[in-house]
Every structure is written in structure tokens, then in C-alpha cells.
One Martini backbone bead per residue (centre of mass of N, CA, C, O) as a GRO file, in nm:
protein
  129
    1MET     BB    1  -0.024   0.075  -1.208
    2ALA     BB    2   0.070   0.104  -1.545
    3SER     BB    3  -0.038   0.096  -1.854
    4TYR     BB    4   0.149   0.108  -2.203
    5LYS     BB    5   0.189   0.194  -2.530
    6PHE     BB    6   0.494   0.070  -2.707
    7LYS     BB    7   0.783   0.190  -2.857
    8VAL     BB    8   1.064   0.019  -2.963
    9SER     BB    9   1.432   0.088  -2.854
   10LYS     BB   10   1.719   0.166  -2.839
   11ALA     BB   11   1.949   0.217  -2.634
   12PRO     BB   12   2.186   0.362  -2.503
   13PHE     BB   13   2.521   0.279  -2.450
   14ASP     BB   14   2.552   0.364  -2.112
   15ASP     BB   15   2.273   0.144  -2.072
   16ILE     BB   16   2.417  -0.134  -2.142
   17GLY     BB   17   2.365  -0.341  -1.875
   18ARG     BB   18   2.236  -0.185  -1.622
   19GLY     BB   19   1.930  -0.164  -1.566
   20ARG     BB   20   1.854   0.056  -1.768
   21ILE     BB   21   1.526   0.282  -1.858
   22ARG     BB   22   1.338   0.458  -2.099
   23ILE     BB   23   1.126   0.720  -2.004
   24HIS     BB   24   0.876   0.926  -2.021
   25ASN     BB   25   0.757   1.148  -1.762
   26SER     BB   26   0.463   1.088  -1.860
   27ARG     BB   27   0.504   0.739  -1.773
   28ARG     BB   28   0.605   0.772  -1.444
   29ASP     BB   29   0.403   0.904  -1.234
   30GLY     BB   30   0.631   1.103  -1.109
   31ALA     BB   31   0.893   0.990  -1.104
   32LYS     BB   32   1.186   0.953  -1.033
   33ARG     BB   33   1.543   0.930  -1.126
   34PHE     BB   34   1.576   0.573  -1.050
   35THR     BB   35   1.344   0.456  -1.026
   36VAL     BB   36   1.221   0.126  -0.943
   37PHE     BB   37   1.091  -0.141  -1.173
   38LYS     BB   38   0.828  -0.305  -1.297
   39ILE     BB   39   0.870  -0.503  -1.629
   40SER     BB   40   0.580  -0.589  -1.816
   41SER     BB   41   0.458  -0.898  -2.024
   42GLY     BB   42   0.254  -1.060  -1.912
   43ASP     BB   43   0.469  -1.332  -1.827
   44ARG     BB   44   0.698  -1.090  -1.810
   45SER     BB   45   1.015  -0.985  -1.652
   46PHE     BB   46   1.151  -0.713  -1.471
   47LEU     BB   47   1.413  -0.488  -1.350
   48ALA     BB   48   1.440  -0.112  -1.335
   49SER     BB   49   1.626   0.184  -1.370
   50VAL     BB   50   1.447   0.499  -1.460
   51LEU     BB   51   1.478   0.697  -1.734
   52GLY     BB   52   1.476   0.982  -1.927
   53HIS     BB   53   1.351   1.121  -2.222
   54GLU     BB   54   1.295   1.357  -2.528
   55ASP     BB   55   1.094   1.212  -2.700
   56GLU     BB   56   0.857   1.041  -2.738
   57ALA     BB   57   0.635   0.927  -2.506
   58ASP     BB   58   0.606   0.626  -2.677
   59LYS     BB   59   0.908   0.568  -2.590
   60ILE     BB   60   1.100   0.266  -2.548
   61LEU     BB   61   1.406   0.206  -2.393
   62LEU     BB   62   1.610  -0.123  -2.488
   63ASP     BB   63   1.802  -0.344  -2.433
   64ILE     BB   64   1.885  -0.677  -2.570
   65ASP     BB   65   1.785  -0.842  -2.299
   66GLN     BB   66   1.530  -0.700  -2.240
   67ARG     BB   67   1.387  -0.775  -2.508
   68ALA     BB   68   1.408  -1.064  -2.483
   69ASP     BB   69   1.265  -1.052  -2.173
   70LEU     BB   70   0.988  -0.971  -2.324
   71GLY     BB   71   0.949  -1.051  -2.664
   72VAL     BB   72   1.080  -0.802  -2.851
   73VAL     BB   73   1.143  -0.551  -3.080
   74GLU     BB   74   1.293  -0.357  -3.265
   75ASN     BB   75   1.034  -0.135  -3.385
   76GLY     BB   76   0.819  -0.232  -3.200
   77SER     BB   77   0.504  -0.304  -3.034
   78THR     BB   78   0.412  -0.259  -2.661
   79GLU     BB   79   0.252  -0.369  -2.360
   80LEU     BB   80   0.308  -0.225  -2.048
   81THR     BB   81   0.358  -0.286  -1.716
   82LEU     BB   82   0.438  -0.028  -1.450
   83THR     BB   83   0.573  -0.088  -1.125
   84ARG     BB   84   0.663   0.054  -0.796
   85VAL     BB   85   0.876  -0.060  -0.598
   86GLY     BB   86   0.995  -0.118  -0.295
   87PHE     BB   87   1.256  -0.211  -0.097
   88CYS     BB   88   1.304  -0.512  -0.223
   89GLY     BB   89   1.316  -0.444  -0.500
   90ARG     BB   90   1.574  -0.266  -0.488
   91VAL     BB   91   1.739  -0.484  -0.408
   92ARG     BB   92   1.718  -0.706  -0.597
   93TRP     BB   93   1.836  -0.499  -0.808
   94TYR     BB   94   2.096  -0.447  -0.706
   95LEU     BB   95   2.207  -0.744  -0.679
   96SER     BB   96   2.066  -0.829  -1.010
   97VAL     BB   97   2.260  -0.642  -1.144
   98PRO     BB   98   2.512  -0.667  -1.417
   99ASP     BB   99   2.634  -0.456  -1.296
  100PRO     BB  100   2.922  -0.426  -1.106
  101ALA     BB  101   2.916  -0.119  -0.982
  102VAL     BB  102   2.650  -0.211  -0.821
  103HIS     BB  103   2.631  -0.461  -0.756
  104VAL     BB  104   2.949  -0.547  -0.553
  105PRO     BB  105   2.804  -0.284  -0.332
  106ALA     BB  106   2.553  -0.458  -0.222
  107TRP     BB  107   2.692  -0.723  -0.120
  108LEU     BB  108   2.888  -0.598   0.058
  109ALA     BB  109   2.714  -0.500   0.231
  110VAL     BB  110   2.537  -0.753   0.321
  111TRP     BB  111   2.801  -0.871   0.444
  112SER     BB  112   2.812  -0.665   0.657
  113VAL     BB  113   2.579  -0.701   0.789
  114ALA     BB  114   2.571  -1.014   0.877
  115LEU     BB  115   2.846  -0.945   1.040
  116GLY     BB  116   2.744  -0.742   1.281
  117ALA     BB  117   2.534  -0.943   1.352
  118LEU     BB  118   2.677  -1.138   1.469
  119GLY     BB  119   2.900  -0.972   1.660
  120LEU     BB  120   2.633  -0.900   1.827
  121ILE     BB  121   2.564  -1.179   1.908
  122LEU     BB  122   2.821  -1.250   2.037
  123GLY     BB  123   2.886  -0.998   2.222
  124ALA     BB  124   2.604  -1.096   2.397
  125ILE     BB  125   2.688  -1.368   2.498
  126SER     BB  126   2.941  -1.276   2.637
  127LEU     BB  127   2.794  -1.084   2.837
  128ALA     BB  128   2.601  -1.323   2.952
  129ARG     BB  129   2.843  -1.499   3.119
   0.00000   0.00000   0.00000
């Protein structure tokens, strides 16, 4: 968990609505691209996949929904806490990200695992009889 002061900028067009933010590599605590972080400011937070950028190290690129979630404005500055999430946090991000190219396959995977588990249980019950 690390806390930094950032200058808020607009996200690139390709990142809008995809649950991504861009933070300079020096502020990611050595995390690789696409690592999921919890981004928080006070009592407001959201999960995001983090990519880098080549601008100033104190710049963060957020889309309009993420800025609204944190209550920050473009060209303003804010103090944010970045926390790397574990497996459950990554799964929650996959299931809740607005981009259908991410959350639809994630939900299909969850249902596949659930139906597979149900099949195993029913198969074990039928073998036990």
C-alpha cells in the first residue's frame, strides 16, 4: 500500500470504460502492467487494472467515471492510496469491470465452474448408489 499525490488527467480514448488507469511505472511499486489495484481516496475507492504512461511521474490518467467515483476533477490534484489486490480482488474486478469484452467471459467462466462442480457432485451421488 502506497499513498501518492497525483495530478489528474483525462484517460486515453482506448481506456474509457475498460476499468483501466494509467500510472507512471515509478509509482506502481514494481507491479507489472495489468496488475489490479484498489485505488482509494478517503472513503471512496474502485478497482482498476493499471497500465503505465511516459508523462510526468506524478500524473494519473482516469476516465470520467473513475474521476466521479473518487470525486476528483480533471486538471486537479488528489492524494490517492494504491493497494495491490489478491486473487479475490482480481476476480471481483473481472466480474465488475464495465467492458463487456472482460466481464462476459468472466461470468461465463464462473457459471462453467459452478455447473462443473454440480456435475461432479451429481456424478458422485450417482456412483454412491
